PDB file of C-alpha atoms in Angstrom:
ATOM      1  CA  MET T 278     114.861  84.662  70.273  1.00  0.00           C
ATOM      2  CA  SER T 279     114.870  82.603  73.465  1.00  0.00           C
ATOM      3  CA  ASP T 280     111.473  81.920  75.034  1.00  0.00           C
ATOM      4  CA  ASN T 281     112.644  80.899  78.492  1.00  0.00           C
ATOM      5  CA  ASN T 282     112.844  83.242  81.451  1.00  0.00           C
ATOM      6  CA  ASP T 283     116.179  81.967  82.794  1.00  0.00           C
ATOM      7  CA  LEU T 284     118.000  85.215  82.057  1.00  0.00           C
ATOM      8  CA  ALA T 285     115.203  87.351  83.496  1.00  0.00           C
ATOM      9  CA  VAL T 286     115.309  85.352  86.734  1.00  0.00           C
ATOM     10  CA  GLU T 287     119.106  85.567  86.796  1.00  0.00           C
ATOM     11  CA  ILE T 288     118.974  89.351  86.396  1.00  0.00           C
ATOM     12  CA  TRP T 289     116.303  89.617  89.080  1.00  0.00           C
ATOM     13  CA  MET T 290     118.364  87.647  91.596  1.00  0.00           C
ATOM     14  CA  GLU T 291     121.666  89.390  90.859  1.00  0.00           C
ATOM     15  CA  MET T 292     120.180  92.883  90.961  1.00  0.00           C
ATOM     16  CA  ALA T 293     118.350  92.043  94.195  1.00  0.00           C
ATOM     17  CA  GLN T 294     121.651  90.998  95.734  1.00  0.00           C
ATOM     18  CA  LYS T 295     123.852  93.828  94.428  1.00  0.00           C
ATOM     19  CA  GLN T 296     121.245  96.629  94.283  1.00  0.00           C
ATOM     20  CA  PRO T 297     123.025  98.552  91.500  1.00  0.00           C
ATOM     21  CA  LYS T 298     122.387 102.242  90.904  1.00  0.00           C
ATOM     22  CA  LEU T 299     120.688 103.230  87.660  1.00  0.00           C
ATOM     23  CA  GLU T 300     123.985 104.316  86.116  1.00  0.00           C
ATOM     24  CA  ASP T 301     125.512 100.904  86.900  1.00  0.00           C
ATOM     25  CA  MET T 302     122.910  98.871  85.005  1.00  0.00           C
ATOM     26  CA  GLY T 303     124.793  98.841  81.703  1.00  0.00           C
ATOM     27  CA  LYS T 304     125.796  95.190  81.872  1.00  0.00           C
ATOM     28  CA  TYR T 305     122.220  94.097  82.573  1.00  0.00           C
ATOM     29  CA  ILE T 306     120.938  96.207  79.695  1.00  0.00           C
ATOM     30  CA  LYS T 307     123.517  94.602  77.388  1.00  0.00           C
ATOM     31  CA  LYS T 308     122.536  91.093  78.551  1.00  0.00           C
ATOM     32  CA  ILE T 309     118.854  91.741  77.847  1.00  0.00           C
ATOM     33  CA  VAL T 310     119.498  93.097  74.334  1.00  0.00           C
ATOM     34  CA  GLU T 311     121.782  90.155  73.483  1.00  0.00           C
ATOM     35  CA  TRP T 312     119.221  87.706  74.895  1.00  0.00           C
ATOM     36  CA  ASP T 313     116.385  89.092  72.773  1.00  0.00           C
ATOM     37  CA  PRO T 314     117.448  91.138  69.688  1.00  0.00           C
ATOM     38  CA  THR T 315     113.863  92.374  69.199  1.00  0.00           C
ATOM     39  CA  LEU T 316     114.379  94.534  72.300  1.00  0.00           C
ATOM     40  CA  ASN T 317     116.315  97.786  72.005  1.00  0.00           C
ATOM     41  CA  GLU T 318     118.315  99.476  74.746  1.00  0.00           C
ATOM     42  CA  TYR T 319     115.362 101.672  75.681  1.00  0.00           C
ATOM     43  CA  ASP T 320     113.240  98.565  76.319  1.00  0.00           C
ATOM     44  CA  ALA T 321     116.050  96.995  78.354  1.00  0.00           C
ATOM     45  CA  VAL T 322     116.422 100.108  80.511  1.00  0.00           C
ATOM     46  CA  ARG T 323     112.732 100.026  81.327  1.00  0.00           C
ATOM     47  CA  ILE T 324     112.893  96.335  82.200  1.00  0.00           C
ATOM     48  CA  CYS T 325     115.753  97.084  84.613  1.00  0.00           C
ATOM     49  CA  ARG T 326     113.755  99.885  86.184  1.00  0.00           C
ATOM     50  CA  PHE T 327     110.830  97.543  86.647  1.00  0.00           C
ATOM     51  CA  ARG T 328     113.162  95.186  88.535  1.00  0.00           C
ATOM     52  CA  GLN T 329     113.528  97.957  91.076  1.00  0.00           C
ATOM     53  CA  ILE T 330     109.841  98.837  91.118  1.00  0.00           C
ATOM     54  CA  TYR T 331     108.847  95.192  91.620  1.00  0.00           C
ATOM     55  CA  TYR T 332     111.756  94.338  93.864  1.00  0.00           C
ATOM     56  CA  ASP T 333     109.497  92.175  96.028  1.00  0.00           C
ATOM     57  CA  ASP T 334     107.567  90.296  93.315  1.00  0.00           C
ATOM     58  CA  LEU T 335     109.386  88.130  90.768  1.00  0.00           C
ATOM     59  CA  GLU T 336     106.176  87.007  89.056  1.00  0.00           C
ATOM     60  CA  LYS T 337     105.135  90.561  88.206  1.00  0.00           C
ATOM     61  CA  PHE T 338     108.618  91.353  86.950  1.00  0.00           C
ATOM     62  CA  LEU T 339     108.510  88.323  84.631  1.00  0.00           C
ATOM     63  CA  ASN T 340     105.117  89.523  83.386  1.00  0.00           C
ATOM     64  CA  ILE T 341     106.673  92.876  82.496  1.00  0.00           C
ATOM     65  CA  VAL T 342     109.515  91.114  80.638  1.00  0.00           C
ATOM     66  CA  TYR T 343     106.894  89.070  78.744  1.00  0.00           C
ATOM     67  CA  TYR T 344     105.010  92.260  77.915  1.00  0.00           C
ATOM     68  CA  TYR T 345     108.054  93.982  76.441  1.00  0.00           C
ATOM     69  CA  ARG T 346     108.995  90.930  74.394  1.00  0.00           C
ATOM     70  CA  HIS T 347     105.576  90.261  72.906  1.00  0.00           C
ATOM     71  CA  SER T 348     103.656  93.546  72.577  1.00  0.00           C
ATOM     72  CA  ARG T 349     103.873  96.202  69.889  1.00  0.00           C
ATOM     73  CA  ARG T 350     105.878  99.280  70.775  1.00  0.00           C
ATOM     74  CA  HIS T 351     103.006 101.731  70.390  1.00  0.00           C
ATOM     75  CA  GLU T 352     101.130  99.821  73.128  1.00  0.00           C
ATOM     76  CA  ARG T 353     103.817 100.487  75.717  1.00  0.00           C
ATOM     77  CA  SER T 354     102.348 103.441  77.528  1.00  0.00           C
ATOM     78  CA  ALA T 355     104.146 103.576  80.902  1.00  0.00           C
ATOM     79  CA  ASN T 356     105.410 107.069  81.603  1.00  0.00           C
ATOM     80  CA  ASP T 357     109.210 107.022  81.604  1.00  0.00           C
ATOM     81  CA  GLY T 358     109.558 109.843  84.119  1.00  0.00           C
ATOM     82  CA  MET T 359     107.240 108.116  86.562  1.00  0.00           C
ATOM     83  CA  LEU T 360     109.184 104.866  86.157  1.00  0.00           C
ATOM     84  CA  LEU T 361     112.434 106.617  87.001  1.00  0.00           C
ATOM     85  CA  ARG T 362     110.926 108.168  90.122  1.00  0.00           C
ATOM     86  CA  LEU T 363     109.370 104.868  91.216  1.00  0.00           C
ATOM     87  CA  ALA T 364     112.655 103.039  90.681  1.00  0.00           C
ATOM     88  CA  GLU T 365     114.460 105.665  92.758  1.00  0.00           C
ATOM     89  CA  ILE T 366     111.955 105.342  95.606  1.00  0.00           C
ATOM     90  CA  ALA T 367     112.013 101.531  95.355  1.00  0.00           C
ATOM     91  CA  SER T 368     115.765 101.388  95.860  1.00  0.00           C
ATOM     92  CA  ARG T 369     115.472 103.582  98.983  1.00  0.00           C
ATOM     93  CA  ILE T 370     112.604 101.479 100.325  1.00  0.00           C
ATOM     94  CA  GLU T 371     114.661  98.339  99.805  1.00  0.00           C
ATOM     95  CA  ILE T 372     117.528  99.749 101.873  1.00  0.00           C
ATOM     96  CA  ALA T 373     115.167 101.103 104.544  1.00  0.00           C
ATOM     97  CA  GLU T 374     113.481  97.725 104.984  1.00  0.00           C
ATOM     98  CA  LYS T 375     116.851  96.026 105.481  1.00  0.00           C
ATOM     99  CA  THR T 376     117.730  98.599 108.148  1.00  0.00           C
ATOM    100  CA  ILE T 377     114.428  98.134 109.965  1.00  0.00           C
ATOM    101  CA  ARG T 378     114.705  94.342 109.731  1.00  0.00           C
ATOM    102  CA  SER T 379     118.147  94.499 111.339  1.00  0.00           C
ATOM    103  CA  GLU T 380     116.466  95.703 114.563  1.00  0.00           C
ATOM    104  CA  GLN T 381     114.559  92.386 114.632  1.00  0.00           C
ATOM    105  CA  LYS T 382     111.367  94.044 115.901  1.00  0.00           C
ATOM    106  CA  GLN T 383     108.559  92.200 114.093  1.00  0.00           C
ATOM    107  CA  GLU T 384     105.884  94.812 114.771  1.00  0.00           C
ATOM    108  CA  ARG T 385     107.999  97.606 113.266  1.00  0.00           C
ATOM    109  CA  ILE T 386     108.808  95.578 110.161  1.00  0.00           C
ATOM    110  CA  ALA T 387     105.112  94.754 109.666  1.00  0.00           C
ATOM    111  CA  TYR T 388     104.170  98.439 109.990  1.00  0.00           C
ATOM    112  CA  PHE T 389     106.667  99.453 107.306  1.00  0.00           C
ATOM    113  CA  ARG T 390     105.732  96.611 104.944  1.00  0.00           C
ATOM    114  CA  ILE T 391     102.006  97.426 105.139  1.00  0.00           C
ATOM    115  CA  LEU T 392     102.773 101.027 104.168  1.00  0.00           C
ATOM    116  CA  VAL T 393     104.731  99.835 101.138  1.00  0.00           C
ATOM    117  CA  GLU T 394     102.255  97.161 100.074  1.00  0.00           C
ATOM    118  CA  THR T 395      98.997  99.078 100.517  1.00  0.00           C
ATOM    119  CA  GLY T 396      99.601 102.833 100.357  1.00  0.00           C
ATOM    120  CA  ILE T 397      97.385 103.357 103.421  1.00  0.00           C
ATOM    121  CA  ARG T 398      98.242 106.636 105.204  1.00  0.00           C
ATOM    122  CA  HIS T 399     100.762 106.025 107.968  1.00  0.00           C
ATOM    123  CA  THR T 400      98.703 108.000 110.490  1.00  0.00           C
ATOM    124  CA  GLN T 401      95.813 105.543 110.136  1.00  0.00           C
ATOM    125  CA  LEU T 402      97.632 102.258 110.564  1.00  0.00           C
ATOM    126  CA  MET T 403      97.273 102.697 114.323  1.00  0.00           C
ATOM    127  CA  ASP T 404      93.571 101.876 113.798  1.00  0.00           C
ATOM    128  CA  LEU T 405      94.360  98.495 112.251  1.00  0.00           C
ATOM    129  CA  TRP T 406      93.044  95.587 114.270  1.00  0.00           C
ATOM    130  CA  GLU T 407      91.791  92.030 113.752  1.00  0.00           C
ATOM    131  CA  GLU T 408      88.362  92.952 112.391  1.00  0.00           C
ATOM    132  CA  ASN T 409      89.984  95.007 109.601  1.00  0.00           C
ATOM    133  CA  LEU T 410      91.622  91.911 108.087  1.00  0.00           C
ATOM    134  CA  LYS T 411      89.582  90.012 105.508  1.00  0.00           C
ATOM    135  CA  GLY T 412      91.986  87.220 104.654  1.00  0.00           C
ATOM    136  CA  ASN T 413      94.960  89.159 103.275  1.00  0.00           C
ATOM    137  CA  GLN T 414      92.880  92.225 102.443  1.00  0.00           C
ATOM    138  CA  ILE T 415      92.570  95.265 104.682  1.00  0.00           C
ATOM    139  CA  GLU T 416      89.219  97.019 105.124  1.00  0.00           C
ATOM    140  CA  LEU T 417      90.029 100.320 106.780  1.00  0.00           C
ATOM    141  CA  LEU T 418      88.155 103.630 106.678  1.00  0.00           C
ATOM    142  CA  ASP T 419      89.934 106.518 104.990  1.00  0.00           C
ATOM    143  CA  LYS T 420      89.398 109.181 107.619  1.00  0.00           C
ATOM    144  CA  LYS T 421      90.817 111.967 105.479  1.00  0.00           C
ATOM    145  CA  ILE T 422      88.075 111.472 102.893  1.00  0.00           C
ATOM    146  CA  GLY T 423      85.401 110.958 105.552  1.00  0.00           C
ATOM    147  CA  GLY T 424      82.060 109.196 105.648  1.00  0.00           C
ATOM    148  CA  ASN T 425      82.097 105.441 105.186  1.00  0.00           C
ATOM    149  CA  THR T 426      84.798 105.507 102.486  1.00  0.00           C
ATOM    150  CA  VAL T 427      87.256 102.633 102.742  1.00  0.00           C
ATOM    151  CA  TYR T 428      90.662 102.347 101.105  1.00  0.00           C
ATOM    152  CA  VAL T 429      90.474 100.618  97.727  1.00  0.00           C
ATOM    153  CA  ASP T 430      92.940 100.044  94.905  1.00  0.00           C
ATOM    154  CA  LEU T 431      92.446 101.445  91.403  1.00  0.00           C
ATOM    155  CA  ASP T 432      90.557  98.313  90.384  1.00  0.00           C
ATOM    156  CA  GLY T 433      88.106  98.766  93.282  1.00  0.00           C
ATOM    157  CA  ARG T 434      89.505  95.916  95.405  1.00  0.00           C
ATOM    158  CA  LEU T 435      90.584  96.242  99.023  1.00  0.00           C
ATOM    159  CA  PRO T 436      94.341  96.723  99.554  1.00  0.00           C
ATOM    160  CA  GLU T 437      96.091  93.389 100.015  1.00  0.00           C
ATOM    161  CA  ILE T 438      99.184  92.457 102.002  1.00  0.00           C
ATOM    162  CA  SER T 439     101.550  89.547 101.410  1.00  0.00           C
ATOM    163  CA  ASP T 440     101.494  86.326 103.419  1.00  0.00           C
ATOM    164  CA  GLU T 441     104.863  87.259 104.919  1.00  0.00           C
ATOM    165  CA  THR T 442     103.514  90.549 106.233  1.00  0.00           C
ATOM    166  CA  LYS T 443     100.303  88.997 107.519  1.00  0.00           C
ATOM    167  CA  ASN T 444     102.270  86.396 109.474  1.00  0.00           C
ATOM    168  CA  MET T 445     104.149  89.208 111.226  1.00  0.00           C
ATOM    169  CA  LEU T 446     100.949  90.683 112.656  1.00  0.00           C
ATOM    170  CA  VAL T 447     100.340  89.711 116.289  1.00  0.00           C
ATOM    171  CA  ALA T 448      97.284  91.241 117.955  1.00  0.00           C
ATOM    172  CA  ASP T 449      97.111  92.238 121.617  1.00  0.00           C
ATOM    173  CA  GLU T 450      94.195  91.367 123.902  1.00  0.00           C
ATOM    174  CA  GLN T 451      92.075  94.139 122.385  1.00  0.00           C
ATOM    175  CA  GLY T 452      92.890  92.959 118.864  1.00  0.00           C
ATOM    176  CA  TYR T 453      95.233  95.839 117.881  1.00  0.00           C
ATOM    177  CA  TYR T 454      98.556  95.295 116.106  1.00  0.00           C
ATOM    178  CA  PHE T 455     100.550  98.508 116.589  1.00  0.00           C
ATOM    179  CA  HIS T 456     101.338 100.059 119.945  1.00  0.00           C
ATOM    180  CA  ASP T 457     103.922 102.816 119.496  1.00  0.00           C
ATOM    181  CA  THR T 458     102.967 106.373 118.588  1.00  0.00           C
ATOM    182  CA  VAL T 459     102.608 107.674 115.047  1.00  0.00           C
ATOM    183  CA  TYR T 460     105.551 109.988 115.738  1.00  0.00           C
ATOM    184  CA  TYR T 461     107.739 107.044 116.762  1.00  0.00           C
ATOM    185  CA  TYR T 462     106.991 105.064 113.593  1.00  0.00           C
ATOM    186  CA  ARG T 463     107.540 108.136 111.434  1.00  0.00           C
ATOM    187  CA  MET T 464     110.956 108.775 113.011  1.00  0.00           C
ATOM    188  CA  MET T 465     111.808 105.068 112.628  1.00  0.00           C
ATOM    189  CA  ILE T 466     111.212 105.295 108.881  1.00  0.00           C
ATOM    190  CA  TYR T 467     113.146 108.546 108.445  1.00  0.00           C
ATOM    191  CA  ALA T 468     116.093 107.126 110.399  1.00  0.00           C
ATOM    192  CA  ALA T 469     116.163 104.090 108.090  1.00  0.00           C
ATOM    193  CA  MET T 470     116.030 106.106 104.840  1.00  0.00           C
ATOM    194  CA  PRO T 471     119.287 107.042 103.089  1.00  0.00           C
ATOM    195  CA  GLU T 472     120.024 110.753 103.335  1.00  0.00           C
ATOM    196  CA  GLU T 473     120.664 111.265  99.613  1.00  0.00           C
ATOM    197  CA  PRO T 474     118.355 111.728  97.826  1.00  0.00           C
ATOM    198  CA  ASP T 475     115.851 112.522 100.545  1.00  0.00           C
ATOM    199  CA  ILE T 476     112.473 110.748 100.379  1.00  0.00           C
ATOM    200  CA  HIS T 477     109.450 111.873 102.342  1.00  0.00           C
ATOM    201  CA  ILE T 478     107.236 109.356 104.112  1.00  0.00           C
ATOM    202  CA  HIS T 479     104.370 110.295 101.800  1.00  0.00           C
ATOM    203  CA  ASP T 480     106.499 109.117  98.877  1.00  0.00           C
ATOM    204  CA  ILE T 481     105.901 105.579 100.155  1.00  0.00           C
ATOM    205  CA  ARG T 482     102.171 106.092  99.606  1.00  0.00           C
ATOM    206  CA  TYR T 483     102.877 107.569  96.157  1.00  0.00           C
ATOM    207  CA  PHE T 484     105.066 104.555  95.385  1.00  0.00           C
ATOM    208  CA  ALA T 485     102.409 102.024  96.472  1.00  0.00           C
ATOM    209  CA  GLN T 486      99.640 103.693  94.474  1.00  0.00           C
ATOM    210  CA  CYS T 487     101.632 104.316  91.285  1.00  0.00           C
ATOM    211  CA  ARG T 488     103.194 100.865  91.291  1.00  0.00           C
ATOM    212  CA  LYS T 489      99.704  99.386  91.254  1.00  0.00           C
ATOM    213  CA  ALA T 490      98.676 101.816  88.515  1.00  0.00           C
ATOM    214  CA  VAL T 491     101.572 100.720  86.333  1.00  0.00           C
ATOM    215  CA  TYR T 492     100.896  97.037  86.883  1.00  0.00           C
ATOM    216  CA  LEU T 493      97.156  97.319  86.271  1.00  0.00           C
ATOM    217  CA  ASN T 494      98.029  98.549  82.788  1.00  0.00           C
ATOM    218  CA  TYR T 495      99.570  95.161  82.103  1.00  0.00           C
ATOM    219  CA  LYS T 496      96.889  92.795  83.345  1.00  0.00           C
ATOM    220  CA  ASP T 497      96.391  89.467  81.503  1.00  0.00           C
ATOM    221  CA  LEU T 498      99.954  89.566  80.199  1.00  0.00           C
ATOM    222  CA  GLN T 499     100.227  85.774  80.129  1.00  0.00           C
ATOM    223  CA  ARG T 500      97.814  85.786  77.191  1.00  0.00           C
ATOM    224  CA  GLY T 501      99.632  88.623  75.466  1.00  0.00           C
ATOM    225  CA  LYS T 502      96.547  90.789  75.944  1.00  0.00           C
ATOM    226  CA  TYR T 503      96.887  94.508  76.577  1.00  0.00           C
ATOM    227  CA  VAL T 504      93.971  95.913  78.578  1.00  0.00           C
ATOM    228  CA  VAL T 505      93.677  99.349  80.189  1.00  0.00           C
ATOM    229  CA  HIS T 506      91.289  99.136  83.124  1.00  0.00           C
ATOM    230  CA  TYR T 507      91.362 102.717  84.375  1.00  0.00           C
ATOM    231  CA  LYS T 508      92.116 106.336  83.615  1.00  0.00           C
ATOM    232  CA  ARG T 509      94.560 107.898  86.038  1.00  0.00           C
ATOM    233  CA  SER T 510      95.229 111.579  86.603  1.00  0.00           C
ATOM    234  CA  ASN T 511      98.617 112.840  87.746  1.00  0.00           C
ATOM    235  CA  PRO T 512      99.295 111.450  91.234  1.00  0.00           C
ATOM    236  CA  LYS T 513      99.301 113.955  94.079  1.00  0.00           C
ATOM    237  CA  ARG T 514     102.305 114.014  96.348  1.00  0.00           C
TER     238      ARG T 514
END
């Protein structure tokens, strides 16, 4: 069994470039099984699905590959149906981001990327301004819940955006980042989404929250340690 990640990186890069559909992943599944005979086809399929779920984070994908190669099968608890749905949404998000990027409007790209990275409700991103940013973390009140409740991830931390997204944010004189209407941004996202299968804007929030839930199950993977940090009910859509 090979211990290097060369093949995993190769698969990541090729799938990112070609964006194959689930039914076209056979050659990648075969490569993974040949690379590591301790993995069966079922394991390889899940690894390929995780490539789609973590399409923007190679390090997390490599952690998942490590997890499947070094943990016992009964410890692998990710729900297969949820993975399939997340992979489906991820592929649509990937295409939508490329479409939005093609317009070369930095503010619009940043708006979309924050939705994907944080799971904050799209109607509340209009409230985002300089004082809400704590480094790369966003401290924003969840108005739907009410009171002084702020958005937090499943581990209790504030939602965090990538350096790339943060560098796209340019505040106006009042310190606000987004200036179009909620309706405009919503229509921008729908126009960028592929028609088949249809994905609702709230599926982006579902994707962001469930992707974090899946990854939090696999914390401390570098040490081969399996730790569950939370109990999660069925996500609402």
